[in-house]
């Protein structure tokens, strides 16, 4: 809906789209997905925001795999225990 409003009326965006809670809830830092198919050995995807992470994982009968992607090199102290 935001995209449609932007292309129809570029000068005045509805206030909900500039509202802090709306912006916060639509800023997904951690995006995960499983690669669930016996025909796929590996795969991945990028993060959905510039400062986020994309995590693809595969769990099979005899193996499991994980791929973490980001746009920038980062230290990860908040994710380590």
Short mmCIF file of C-alpha atoms in Angstrom, two decimals:
data_model
loop_
_atom_site.label_atom_id
_atom_site.label_comp_id
_atom_site.label_asym_id
_atom_site.label_seq_id
_atom_site.Cartn_x
_atom_site.Cartn_y
_atom_site.Cartn_z
CA UNK A 1 0.00 0.00 0.00
CA UNK A 2 2.86 2.36 0.77
CA UNK A 3 4.34 1.79 -2.68
CA UNK A 4 0.99 2.48 -4.36
CA UNK A 5 0.57 5.71 -2.44
CA UNK A 6 4.12 6.77 -3.29
CA UNK A 7 3.60 6.33 -7.04
CA UNK A 8 0.15 7.96 -7.00
CA UNK A 9 0.90 10.90 -4.70
CA UNK A 10 4.63 11.47 -4.26
CA UNK A 11 4.32 14.83 -2.54
CA UNK A 12 2.27 13.76 0.47
CA UNK A 13 2.91 10.41 2.13
CA UNK A 14 0.29 9.25 4.63
CA UNK A 15 1.47 10.00 8.21
CA UNK A 16 1.33 6.33 9.24
CA UNK A 17 4.36 5.61 7.02
CA UNK A 18 6.52 8.17 8.84
CA UNK A 19 5.29 7.13 12.29
CA UNK A 20 8.11 5.81 14.52
CA UNK A 21 6.29 2.58 15.59
CA UNK A 22 5.48 1.75 11.94
CA UNK A 23 9.10 2.28 10.90
CA UNK A 24 10.34 0.22 13.83
CA UNK A 25 8.06 -2.76 13.20
CA UNK A 26 9.02 -2.80 9.52
CA UNK A 27 12.77 -2.78 10.21
CA UNK A 28 13.43 -6.52 10.42
CA UNK A 29 17.04 -6.98 11.54
CA UNK A 30 16.97 -10.79 11.65
CA UNK A 31 15.37 -12.63 8.73
CA UNK A 32 15.43 -16.45 8.75
CA UNK A 33 14.18 -19.16 6.45
CA UNK A 34 14.60 -22.88 6.01
CA UNK A 35 15.70 -24.41 2.74
CA UNK A 36 13.36 -27.39 2.91
CA UNK A 37 13.86 -29.69 -0.04
CA UNK A 38 15.78 -32.91 -0.59
CA UNK A 39 16.72 -31.51 -4.01
CA UNK A 40 18.58 -28.47 -2.61
CA UNK A 41 22.01 -28.98 -1.06
CA UNK A 42 22.63 -25.34 -0.15
CA UNK A 43 21.15 -21.90 -0.56
CA UNK A 44 20.75 -18.55 1.04
CA UNK A 45 19.45 -15.01 0.82
CA UNK A 46 20.48 -11.55 1.85
CA UNK A 47 19.22 -9.49 4.77
CA UNK A 48 16.07 -7.44 4.24
CA UNK A 49 17.53 -4.22 5.73
CA UNK A 50 21.00 -2.69 5.36
CA UNK A 51 22.01 -3.29 8.98
CA UNK A 52 20.42 -6.73 9.27
CA UNK A 53 21.25 -10.40 8.83
CA UNK A 54 19.85 -13.10 6.58
CA UNK A 55 19.99 -16.63 7.99
CA UNK A 56 19.21 -19.66 5.86
CA UNK A 57 19.28 -23.12 7.38
CA UNK A 58 18.87 -26.67 6.14
CA UNK A 59 18.09 -29.65 8.33
CA UNK A 60 18.21 -33.07 6.68
CA UNK A 61 18.38 -36.67 7.92
CA UNK A 62 22.17 -36.81 7.79
CA UNK A 63 23.30 -33.19 7.69
CA UNK A 64 22.47 -29.66 8.65
CA UNK A 65 23.73 -26.40 7.27
CA UNK A 66 23.60 -22.71 8.10
CA UNK A 67 24.43 -19.60 6.09
CA UNK A 68 24.54 -16.12 7.64
CA UNK A 69 24.74 -13.06 5.38
CA UNK A 70 25.04 -9.32 5.98
CA UNK A 71 25.81 -6.27 3.87
CA UNK A 72 28.51 -4.93 6.19
CA UNK A 73 31.32 -6.49 8.17
CA UNK A 74 30.26 -6.50 11.82
CA UNK A 75 31.32 -7.64 15.23
CA UNK A 76 28.66 -9.81 16.83
CA UNK A 77 28.94 -9.37 20.62
CA UNK A 78 25.16 -9.17 21.04
CA UNK A 79 24.70 -12.60 19.45
CA UNK A 80 27.44 -14.42 21.37
CA UNK A 81 27.15 -16.05 24.77
#
